[in-house]
XYZ file of C-alpha atoms in Angstrom:
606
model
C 19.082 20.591 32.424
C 16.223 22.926 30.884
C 18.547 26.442 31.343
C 21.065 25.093 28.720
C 18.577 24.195 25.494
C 17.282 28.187 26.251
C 20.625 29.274 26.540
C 21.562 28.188 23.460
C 18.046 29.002 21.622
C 19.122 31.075 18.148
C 16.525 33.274 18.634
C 17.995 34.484 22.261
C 21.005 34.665 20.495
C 19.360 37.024 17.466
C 17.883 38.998 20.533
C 21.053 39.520 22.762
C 23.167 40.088 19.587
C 20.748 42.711 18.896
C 20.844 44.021 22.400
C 24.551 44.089 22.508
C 25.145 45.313 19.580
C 22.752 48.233 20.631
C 24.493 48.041 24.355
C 28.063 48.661 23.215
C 27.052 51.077 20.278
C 25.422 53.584 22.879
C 28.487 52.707 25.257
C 30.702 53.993 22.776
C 28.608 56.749 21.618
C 27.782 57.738 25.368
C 31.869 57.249 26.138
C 33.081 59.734 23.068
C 29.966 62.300 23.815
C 30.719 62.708 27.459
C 34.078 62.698 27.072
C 33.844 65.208 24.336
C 31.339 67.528 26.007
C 33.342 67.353 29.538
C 36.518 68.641 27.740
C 34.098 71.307 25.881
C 32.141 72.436 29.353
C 35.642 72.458 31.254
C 37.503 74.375 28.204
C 34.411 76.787 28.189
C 34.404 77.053 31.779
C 38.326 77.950 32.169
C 37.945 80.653 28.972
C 34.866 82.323 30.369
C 37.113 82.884 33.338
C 40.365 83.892 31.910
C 38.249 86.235 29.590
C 37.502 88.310 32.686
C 40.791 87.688 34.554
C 42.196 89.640 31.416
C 40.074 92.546 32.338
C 40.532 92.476 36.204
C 44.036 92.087 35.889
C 44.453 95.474 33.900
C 42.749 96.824 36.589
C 44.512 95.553 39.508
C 48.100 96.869 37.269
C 46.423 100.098 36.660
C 46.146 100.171 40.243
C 49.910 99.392 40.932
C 50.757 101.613 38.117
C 48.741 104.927 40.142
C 51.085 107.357 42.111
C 49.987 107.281 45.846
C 50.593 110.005 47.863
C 50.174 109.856 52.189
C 47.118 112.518 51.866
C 45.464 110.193 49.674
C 42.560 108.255 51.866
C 41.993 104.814 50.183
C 45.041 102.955 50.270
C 46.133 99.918 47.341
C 44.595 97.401 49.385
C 41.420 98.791 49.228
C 41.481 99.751 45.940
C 42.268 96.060 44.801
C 39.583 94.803 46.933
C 36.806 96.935 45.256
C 37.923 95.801 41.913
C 37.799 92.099 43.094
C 34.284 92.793 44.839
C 33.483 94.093 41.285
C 34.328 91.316 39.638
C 32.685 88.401 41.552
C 30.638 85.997 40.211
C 28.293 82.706 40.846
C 31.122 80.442 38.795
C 34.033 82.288 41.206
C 34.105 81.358 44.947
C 37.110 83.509 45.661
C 39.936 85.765 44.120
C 42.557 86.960 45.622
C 46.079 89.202 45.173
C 49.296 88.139 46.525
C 52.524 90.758 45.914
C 56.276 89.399 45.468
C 56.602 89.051 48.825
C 54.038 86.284 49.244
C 51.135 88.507 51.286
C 47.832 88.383 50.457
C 46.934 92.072 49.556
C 43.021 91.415 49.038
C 40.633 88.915 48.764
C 37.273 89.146 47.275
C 35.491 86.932 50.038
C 34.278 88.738 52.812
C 34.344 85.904 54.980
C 37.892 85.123 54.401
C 38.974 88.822 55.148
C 41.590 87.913 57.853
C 43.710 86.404 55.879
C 44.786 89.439 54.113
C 48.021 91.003 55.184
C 49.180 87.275 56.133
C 51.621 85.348 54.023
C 50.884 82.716 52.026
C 51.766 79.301 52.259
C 50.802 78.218 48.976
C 53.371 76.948 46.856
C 51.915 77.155 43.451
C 52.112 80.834 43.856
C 55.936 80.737 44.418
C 56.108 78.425 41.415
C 53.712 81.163 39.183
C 56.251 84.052 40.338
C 59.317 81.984 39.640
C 58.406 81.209 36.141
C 56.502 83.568 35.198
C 53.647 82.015 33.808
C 50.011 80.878 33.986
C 49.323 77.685 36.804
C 46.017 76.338 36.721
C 44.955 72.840 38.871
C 41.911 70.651 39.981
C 41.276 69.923 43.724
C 38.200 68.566 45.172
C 37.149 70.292 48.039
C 35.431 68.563 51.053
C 32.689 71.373 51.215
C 32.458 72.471 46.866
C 33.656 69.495 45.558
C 35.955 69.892 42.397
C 37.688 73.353 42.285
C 39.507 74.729 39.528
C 42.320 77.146 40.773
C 44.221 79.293 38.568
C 47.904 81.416 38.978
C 47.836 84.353 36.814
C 51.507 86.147 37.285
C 50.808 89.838 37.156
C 53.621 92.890 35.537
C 53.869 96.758 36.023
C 56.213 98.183 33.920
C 57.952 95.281 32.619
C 58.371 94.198 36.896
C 56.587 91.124 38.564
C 54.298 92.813 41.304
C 51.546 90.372 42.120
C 50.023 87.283 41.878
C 46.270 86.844 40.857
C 44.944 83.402 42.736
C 40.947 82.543 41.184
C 38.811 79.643 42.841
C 36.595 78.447 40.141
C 33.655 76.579 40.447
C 33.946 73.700 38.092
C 31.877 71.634 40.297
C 28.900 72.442 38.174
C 30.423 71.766 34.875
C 30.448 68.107 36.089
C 26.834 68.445 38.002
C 25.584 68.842 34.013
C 28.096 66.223 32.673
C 25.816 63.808 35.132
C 22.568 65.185 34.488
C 23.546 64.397 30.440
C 25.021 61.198 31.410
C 21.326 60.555 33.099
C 19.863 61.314 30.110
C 21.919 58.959 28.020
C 21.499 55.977 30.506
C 17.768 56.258 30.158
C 18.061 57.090 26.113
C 20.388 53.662 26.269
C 17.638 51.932 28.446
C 14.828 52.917 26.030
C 16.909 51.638 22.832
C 17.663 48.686 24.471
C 14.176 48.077 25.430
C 12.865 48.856 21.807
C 15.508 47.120 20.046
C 14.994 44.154 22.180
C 11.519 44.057 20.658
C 12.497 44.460 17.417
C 14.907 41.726 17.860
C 12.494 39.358 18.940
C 10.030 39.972 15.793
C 13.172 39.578 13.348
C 14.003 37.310 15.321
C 10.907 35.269 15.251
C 10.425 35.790 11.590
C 14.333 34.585 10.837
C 14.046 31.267 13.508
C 10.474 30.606 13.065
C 11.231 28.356 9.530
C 14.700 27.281 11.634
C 12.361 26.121 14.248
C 9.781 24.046 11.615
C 12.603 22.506 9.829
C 13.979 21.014 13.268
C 10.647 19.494 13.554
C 10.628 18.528 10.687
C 14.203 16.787 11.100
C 13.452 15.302 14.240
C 10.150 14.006 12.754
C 12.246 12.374 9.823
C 14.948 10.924 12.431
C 11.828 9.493 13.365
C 10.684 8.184 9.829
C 7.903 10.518 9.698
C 8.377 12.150 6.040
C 5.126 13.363 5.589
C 5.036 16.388 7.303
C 6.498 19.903 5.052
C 8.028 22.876 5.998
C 6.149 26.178 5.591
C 7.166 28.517 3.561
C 7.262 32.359 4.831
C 9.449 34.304 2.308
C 10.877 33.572 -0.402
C 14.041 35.252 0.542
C 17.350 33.035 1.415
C 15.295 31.210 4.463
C 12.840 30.488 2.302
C 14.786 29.225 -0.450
C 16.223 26.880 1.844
C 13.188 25.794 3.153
C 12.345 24.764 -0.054
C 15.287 22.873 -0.330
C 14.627 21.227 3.210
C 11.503 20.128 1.344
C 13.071 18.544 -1.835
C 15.351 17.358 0.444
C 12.424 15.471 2.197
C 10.745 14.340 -0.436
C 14.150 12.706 -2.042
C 14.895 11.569 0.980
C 11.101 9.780 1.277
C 12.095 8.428 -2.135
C 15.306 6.792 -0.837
C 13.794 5.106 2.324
C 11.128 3.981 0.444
C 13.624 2.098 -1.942
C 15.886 1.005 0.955
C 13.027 -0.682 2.274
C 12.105 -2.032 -0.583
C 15.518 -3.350 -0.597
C 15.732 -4.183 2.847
C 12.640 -6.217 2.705
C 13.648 -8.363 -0.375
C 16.873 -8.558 1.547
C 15.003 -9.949 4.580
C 12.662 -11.989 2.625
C 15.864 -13.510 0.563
C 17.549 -14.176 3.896
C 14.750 -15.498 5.403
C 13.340 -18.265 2.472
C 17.244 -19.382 1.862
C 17.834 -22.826 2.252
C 21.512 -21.990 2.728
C 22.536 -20.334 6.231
C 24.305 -16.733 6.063
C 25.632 -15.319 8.799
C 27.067 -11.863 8.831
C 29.984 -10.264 11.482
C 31.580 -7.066 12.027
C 35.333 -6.246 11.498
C 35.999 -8.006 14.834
C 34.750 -10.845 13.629
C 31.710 -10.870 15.871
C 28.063 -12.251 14.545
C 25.635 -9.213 13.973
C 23.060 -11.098 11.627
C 22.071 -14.417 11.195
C 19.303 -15.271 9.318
C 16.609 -18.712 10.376
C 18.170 -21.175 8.143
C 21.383 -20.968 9.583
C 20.103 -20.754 13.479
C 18.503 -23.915 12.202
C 21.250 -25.261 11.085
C 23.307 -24.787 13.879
C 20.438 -24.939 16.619
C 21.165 -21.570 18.117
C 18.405 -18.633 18.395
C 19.256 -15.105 17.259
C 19.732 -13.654 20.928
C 22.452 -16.754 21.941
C 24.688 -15.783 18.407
C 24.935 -11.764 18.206
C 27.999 -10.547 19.607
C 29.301 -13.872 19.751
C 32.931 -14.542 17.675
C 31.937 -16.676 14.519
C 34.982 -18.769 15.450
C 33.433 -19.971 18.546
C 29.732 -20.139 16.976
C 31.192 -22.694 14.287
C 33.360 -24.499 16.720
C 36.919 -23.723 14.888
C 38.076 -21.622 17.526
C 40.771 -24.678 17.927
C 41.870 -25.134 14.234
C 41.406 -21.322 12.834
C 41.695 -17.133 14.226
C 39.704 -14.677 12.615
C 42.371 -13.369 10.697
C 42.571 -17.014 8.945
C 39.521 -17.261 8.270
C 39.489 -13.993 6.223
C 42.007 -15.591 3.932
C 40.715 -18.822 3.593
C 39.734 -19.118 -0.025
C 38.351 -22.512 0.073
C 35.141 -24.125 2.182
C 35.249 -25.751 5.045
C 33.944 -28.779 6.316
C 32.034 -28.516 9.580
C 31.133 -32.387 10.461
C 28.528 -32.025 13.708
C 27.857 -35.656 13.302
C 26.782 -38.163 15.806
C 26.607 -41.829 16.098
C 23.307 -41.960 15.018
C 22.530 -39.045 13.106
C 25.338 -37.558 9.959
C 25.080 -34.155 10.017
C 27.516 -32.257 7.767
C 27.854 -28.620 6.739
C 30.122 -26.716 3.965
C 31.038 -23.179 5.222
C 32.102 -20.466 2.438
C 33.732 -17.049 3.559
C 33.677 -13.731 1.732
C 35.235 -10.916 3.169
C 32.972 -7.498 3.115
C 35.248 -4.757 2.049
C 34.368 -0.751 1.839
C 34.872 1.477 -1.127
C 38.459 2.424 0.620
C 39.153 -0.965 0.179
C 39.621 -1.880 4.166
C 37.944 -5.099 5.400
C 34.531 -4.391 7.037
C 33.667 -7.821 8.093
C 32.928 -11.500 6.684
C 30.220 -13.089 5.298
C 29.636 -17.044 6.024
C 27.644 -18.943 4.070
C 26.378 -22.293 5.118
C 25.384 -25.548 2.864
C 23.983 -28.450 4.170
C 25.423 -31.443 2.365
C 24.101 -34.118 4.640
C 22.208 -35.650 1.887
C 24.997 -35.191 -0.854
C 27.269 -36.860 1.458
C 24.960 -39.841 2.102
C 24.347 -40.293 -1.462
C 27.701 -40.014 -2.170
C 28.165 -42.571 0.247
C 25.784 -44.445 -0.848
C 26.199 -44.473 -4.629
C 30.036 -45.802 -2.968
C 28.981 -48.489 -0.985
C 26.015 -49.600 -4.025
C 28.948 -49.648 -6.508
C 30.903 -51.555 -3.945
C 28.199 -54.156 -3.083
C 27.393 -54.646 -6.925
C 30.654 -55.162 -7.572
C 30.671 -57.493 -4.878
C 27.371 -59.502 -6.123
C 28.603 -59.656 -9.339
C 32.181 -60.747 -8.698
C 31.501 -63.749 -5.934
C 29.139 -65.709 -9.045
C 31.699 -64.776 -11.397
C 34.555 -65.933 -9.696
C 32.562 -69.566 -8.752
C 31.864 -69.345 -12.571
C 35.212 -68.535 -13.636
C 36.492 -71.888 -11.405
C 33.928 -74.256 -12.460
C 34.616 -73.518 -16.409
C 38.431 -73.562 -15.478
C 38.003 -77.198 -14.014
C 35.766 -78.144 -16.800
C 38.002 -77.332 -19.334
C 40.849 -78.862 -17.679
C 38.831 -82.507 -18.131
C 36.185 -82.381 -15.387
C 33.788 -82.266 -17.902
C 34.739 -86.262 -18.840
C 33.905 -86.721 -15.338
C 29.916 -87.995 -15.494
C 29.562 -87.627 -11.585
C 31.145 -83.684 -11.333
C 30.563 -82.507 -14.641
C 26.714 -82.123 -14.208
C 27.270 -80.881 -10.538
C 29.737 -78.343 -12.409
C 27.350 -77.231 -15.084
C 24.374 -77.068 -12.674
C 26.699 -74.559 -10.227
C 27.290 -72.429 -12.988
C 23.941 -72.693 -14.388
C 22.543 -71.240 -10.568
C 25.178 -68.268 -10.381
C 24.272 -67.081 -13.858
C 20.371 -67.092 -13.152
C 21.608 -65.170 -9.710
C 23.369 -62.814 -11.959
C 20.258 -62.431 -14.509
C 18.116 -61.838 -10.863
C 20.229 -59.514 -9.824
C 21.100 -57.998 -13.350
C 16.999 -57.321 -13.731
C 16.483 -55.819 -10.118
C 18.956 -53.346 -10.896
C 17.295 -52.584 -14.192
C 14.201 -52.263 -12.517
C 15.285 -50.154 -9.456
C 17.374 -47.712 -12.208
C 13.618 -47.785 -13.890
C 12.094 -46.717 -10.711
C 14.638 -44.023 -9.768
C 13.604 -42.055 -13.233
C 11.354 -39.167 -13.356
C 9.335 -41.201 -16.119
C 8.476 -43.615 -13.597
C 4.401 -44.710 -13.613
C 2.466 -46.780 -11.985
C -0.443 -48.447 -13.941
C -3.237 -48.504 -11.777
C -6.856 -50.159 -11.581
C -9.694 -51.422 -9.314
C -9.510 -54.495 -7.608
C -11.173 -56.747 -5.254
C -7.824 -56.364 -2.503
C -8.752 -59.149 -0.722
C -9.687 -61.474 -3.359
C -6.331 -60.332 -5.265
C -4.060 -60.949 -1.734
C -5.977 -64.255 -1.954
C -4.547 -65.454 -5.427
C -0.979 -64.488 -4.404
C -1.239 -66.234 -1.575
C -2.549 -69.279 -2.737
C 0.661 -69.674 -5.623
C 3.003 -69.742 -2.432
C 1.095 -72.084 -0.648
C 1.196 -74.339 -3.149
C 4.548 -74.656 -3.428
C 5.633 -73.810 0.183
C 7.836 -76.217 1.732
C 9.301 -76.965 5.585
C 5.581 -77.358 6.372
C 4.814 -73.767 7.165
C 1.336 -72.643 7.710
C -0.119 -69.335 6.630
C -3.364 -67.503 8.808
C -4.992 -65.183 6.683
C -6.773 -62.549 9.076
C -9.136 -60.467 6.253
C -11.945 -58.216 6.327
C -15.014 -59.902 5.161
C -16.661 -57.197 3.676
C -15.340 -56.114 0.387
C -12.374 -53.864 -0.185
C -11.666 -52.268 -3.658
C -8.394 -50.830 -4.351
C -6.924 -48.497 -7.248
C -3.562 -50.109 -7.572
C -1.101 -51.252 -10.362
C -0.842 -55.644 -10.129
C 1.767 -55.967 -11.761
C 3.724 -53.792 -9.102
C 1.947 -54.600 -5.501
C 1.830 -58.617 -7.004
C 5.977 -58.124 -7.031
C 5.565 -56.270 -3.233
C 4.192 -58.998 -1.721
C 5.738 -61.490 -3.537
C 9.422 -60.081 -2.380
C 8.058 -60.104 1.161
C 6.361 -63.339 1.376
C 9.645 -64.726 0.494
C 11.728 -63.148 2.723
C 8.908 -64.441 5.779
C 9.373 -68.229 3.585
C 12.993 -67.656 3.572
C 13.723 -66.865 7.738
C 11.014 -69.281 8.730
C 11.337 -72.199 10.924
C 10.409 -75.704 10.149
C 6.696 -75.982 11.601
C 6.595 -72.318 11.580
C 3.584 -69.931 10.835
C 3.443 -67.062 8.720
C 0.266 -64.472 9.037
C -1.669 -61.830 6.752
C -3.870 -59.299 7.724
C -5.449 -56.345 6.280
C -6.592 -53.870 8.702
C -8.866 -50.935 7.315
C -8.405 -47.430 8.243
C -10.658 -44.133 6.804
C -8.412 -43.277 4.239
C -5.812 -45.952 3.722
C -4.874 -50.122 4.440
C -2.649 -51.890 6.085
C -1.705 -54.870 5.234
C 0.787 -57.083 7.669
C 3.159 -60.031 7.026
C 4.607 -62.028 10.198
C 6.842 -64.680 10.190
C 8.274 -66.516 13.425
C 11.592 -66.105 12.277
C 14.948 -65.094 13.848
C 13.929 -61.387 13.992
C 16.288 -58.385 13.400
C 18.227 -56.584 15.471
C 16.844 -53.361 16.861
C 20.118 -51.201 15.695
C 19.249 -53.076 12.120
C 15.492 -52.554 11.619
C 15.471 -49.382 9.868
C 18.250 -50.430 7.258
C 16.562 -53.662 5.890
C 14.876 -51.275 2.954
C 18.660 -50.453 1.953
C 19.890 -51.708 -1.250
C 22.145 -54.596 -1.176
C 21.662 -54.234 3.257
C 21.277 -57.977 4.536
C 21.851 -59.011 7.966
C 23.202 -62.017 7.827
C 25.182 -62.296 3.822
C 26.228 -65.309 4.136
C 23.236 -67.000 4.355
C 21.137 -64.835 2.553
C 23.905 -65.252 -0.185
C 23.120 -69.226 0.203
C 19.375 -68.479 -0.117
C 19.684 -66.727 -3.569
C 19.145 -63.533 -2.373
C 20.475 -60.205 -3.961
C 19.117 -58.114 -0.967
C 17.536 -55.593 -3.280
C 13.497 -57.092 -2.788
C 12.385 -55.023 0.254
C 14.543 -52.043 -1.272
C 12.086 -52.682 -4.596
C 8.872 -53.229 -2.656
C 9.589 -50.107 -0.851
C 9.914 -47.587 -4.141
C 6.980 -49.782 -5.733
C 4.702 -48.343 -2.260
C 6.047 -45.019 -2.096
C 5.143 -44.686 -5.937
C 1.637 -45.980 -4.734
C 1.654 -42.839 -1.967
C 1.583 -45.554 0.957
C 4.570 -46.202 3.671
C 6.363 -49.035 4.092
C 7.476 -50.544 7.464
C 9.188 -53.106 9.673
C 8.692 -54.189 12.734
C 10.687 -57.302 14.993
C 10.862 -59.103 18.121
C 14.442 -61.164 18.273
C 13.758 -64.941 18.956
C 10.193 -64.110 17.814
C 9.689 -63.280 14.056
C 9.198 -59.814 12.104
C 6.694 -57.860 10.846
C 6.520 -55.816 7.634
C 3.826 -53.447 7.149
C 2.520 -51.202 3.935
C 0.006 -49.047 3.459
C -2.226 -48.643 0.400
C -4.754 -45.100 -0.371
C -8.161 -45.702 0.478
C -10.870 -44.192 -0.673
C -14.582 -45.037 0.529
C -16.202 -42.839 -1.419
C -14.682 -44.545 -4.890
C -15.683 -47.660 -3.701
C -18.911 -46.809 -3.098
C -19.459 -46.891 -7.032
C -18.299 -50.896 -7.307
């Protein structure tokens, strides 16, 4: 694992580039020399020799040219061997003279003497007589090593007579071919070992920006952009290592706007009331941001990777693929019995600059409230339509039997008239709580408020309903006895209690009892109206504040009712900043509580 980042280290690469270059240059150079000066040695060698053969052989032919007589005492053979004796030397081991007839006449080594007289078995001689001409040929001898021997045909008078056979010693021609090739191995060592130290410092100077600017990348992988390269020449290194650093510093610039991008991005993502969620070509989630993990109840970790089909529960009614060409939203109802919850999904697909679909974006509404308004505003249309049109219809057949002669009638006619007289006073009632609900509902809505004695005020209300109370109900006041001042509007929490004291009058039994009490916390009241009526339903309690909600129509219909009071009481409380509550026992009566702001410190003042 650690030989392979060294191996492929530039500078090693600068150095045994060097060092091969160097390597093969003296190879070649060495290669051509010695070649050269073997072929110069051997050439000089073989002409120094022939040079003399030339002169020995007109010797030897001068000697086969003299007349020889009997008397005469030293014979041919003698002769010849003086003259090779003569003509010995330290680069010659041996010469020697062999006539037509193959016999060795002389021989200039004196410890090869009995051969001469003998015949020869040496072919190269019969080919040098044959033809005439010069045979020359390399051996290696086991005791000299490389010999050179030569065939040099010998004439007299225009005749063959002889043979001249020379042993050179070329041996030593290649003993100084290795003593030069010595020479140039160590020469080729030394350049080697000075040009691999020159390669290193060129080396060094060429990688040693290389090496700070893949620091410096690695540090800006990293993120780290403050760090510069150095600058060592100003030669083509060092003109792009002053590139590397405008690169840097541009490239500083650019991350420092992507974040600035990213975090707006994130920030955008993150305060969105509306859900995105983002996916990859395959349609899987890789970013969702809080809204819509709200929205769905899902955490980031649960969703990524997942298929956006299965995270918005249409893997039954869509693919992927359809959802990219869906052009309109889609309704995702996650509903329960007693909770709505409804969502509107929009899809844009993310294309490239090649124009090839990179993934989808999904952006979640939540219309839960839109939908219940919209339901609502339905069903409040509905119901007033339905107020208005039962009156109008008993109207409508009253005045159609009056004008038809019930009128001369003195026993209906006043029953008639007073019928007709009740519905349109229900109509005016319920004509004037719309009017002051729609009054309510505006933004230029306000409360006129002032300081009362609470206690004193729930006193006078409660007094005009006991006067004219009827069934023989009782009322229990349960107050405070010290005094409790209150910044409230009359007119308004006067119409609050008045709507609920009615409704207790309304569901309570003859003999029945009907209780208020004001209980004091530290920064607001409660004040409490039971009645020991029929109670309400538990599915029912929390939709008695609903406009036009009644439990029983019928009968509240029969009472006069237009089932808008408690919905008025409740915006009159909320514009107060109190709550407004119910509570019920079935069999046993209900309970409606409201809260008032309290402040002790105001009242301390009165």
């Amino acid at each position: 694992m650690k030989i392979r980042p060294t191996i492929s280290s530039i500078r090693l690469k600068f150095i045994l580039f060097f060092v091969l270059l160097i390597l093969i240059a003296m190879q070649i150079i060495g290669v051509y020399f010695v070649q050269e000066l073997e072929n110069r040695l051997t050439d000089n060698f073989k002409n120094s020799i022939l040079e003399r053969m030339n002169f020995l052989i007109y010797n030897i032919e001068q000697e086969f040219l003299k007349d020889r007589n009997e008397e005469e005492n030293t014979p041919l053979e003698e002769d010849i061997r003086n003259i090779l004796m003569e003509n010995t030397s330290e680069d010659i081991s041996e010469i020697q003279v062999i006539d037509t007839n193959l016999r060795i006449i002389a021989s200039s080594d004196e410890n090869n003497q009995d051969i001469v007289g003998k015949r020869t078995t040496d072919k190269l001689v019969t080919g040098s007589l044959n033809t005439e001409e010069k045979i020359d040929d390399v051996v290696i001898d086991p005791k000299n090593g490389r010999v050179w021997r030569l065939y040099i045909p010998m004439k007299a008078n225009g005749k063959m007579v002889a043979v001249v056979y020379v042993e050179g010693k070329i041996e030593q021609v290649y003993d100084q071919i290795r003593v030069i090739n010595g020479i140039l191995i160590t020469g080729t060592v030394i350049a080697l070992f000075l040009t691999a130290i020159i390669a290193v410092f060129v080396a060094q100077t060429i990688t040693r920006p290389l090496t700070d600017m893949k620091k410096q990348a690695q540090a800006m992988a990293k993120g780290n952009f403050s760090r510069k390269v150095k600058v060592y020449s100003h030669d083509e290194i060092g003109q792009l290592a002053e590139t590397f650093n405008h690169l840097t510093k541009k490239l500083q610039d650019e991350q420092a706007k992507t974040e600035s991008e990213k975090r707006k991005l994130s920030s955008i993502l993150t305060f969105m009331t509306d859900g995105v969620i983002s996916t990859d070509r395959k349609g899987r989630v890789i970013l969702i941001n809080e809204a819509a993990e709200k929205m769905l109840n899902v955490t980031h970790e649960q969703v990524i990777s997942q298929p956006v089909v299965e995270l918005l529960g249409l893997e039954k009614k869509y693919t992927f693929e359809e959802l990219l060409k869906e052009q309109n939203s889609i309704i995702l109802d996650y509903s329960s019995e007693e909770n709505p919850y409804i969502l509107r999904a929009n899809f844009s697909v993310i294309q490239k600059e090649t124009g090839l679909m990179n993934g989808l974006i999904v952006v979640l509404h939540d219309i839960t409230e839109q939908e219940k308004i919209e339901m609502e505003r339905r069903e409040f249309v509905a119901n007033v339509s339905h107020e208005l049109r039962t009156p109008l219809t008993t109207m409508r057949s009253y005045l159609e039997a009056l004008s038809e002669g019930a009128w001369k009638e003195k026993e209906l006619a006043p029953k008639f008239i007073h019928v007709t007289q009740n519905e349109t006073e229900r109509m005016i009632r319920l004509v004037n709580a719309l009017l002051q609900l729609s009054k309510m509902d505006s933004k230029d809505y306000r409360v006129k408020k002032e300081w009362v004695h609470f206690v004193g005020f729930l006193d006078r209300i409660i007094d005009r309903f006991e006067m004219t109370k009827e069934k023989g109900i009782t009322f229990v006041r349960r107050f405070p006895k010290h005094p409790i001042y209150l910044e409230i509007d009359t007119d308004k929490i006067t119409q609050v209690m008045d709507n609920i004291i009615s409704n207790a009058l309304k569901y309570s039994p003859n003999g029945g009892q009907v209780t208020f009490k004001v209980v004091v916390y530290h920064e607001y009241v409660e004040v409490r109206v039971s009645d020991q009526g029929v109670g309400i339903p538990k599915e029912n309690i929390n939709r008695i504040f609903d406009r036009f909600y009644r439990i029983d129509k019928a009968r509240s219909r029969q009472m006069g009712g237009t089932g808008l009071g408690l919905a008025i009481a409740k915006e009159m409380v909320q514009a107060h900043g109190g709550k407004i509550w119910a509570t019920s026992i079935e069999g046993k009566g209900t309970t409606i509580h409201f809260t008032l702001p309290y402040d002790r410190t105001q009242e301390d003042d009165f």
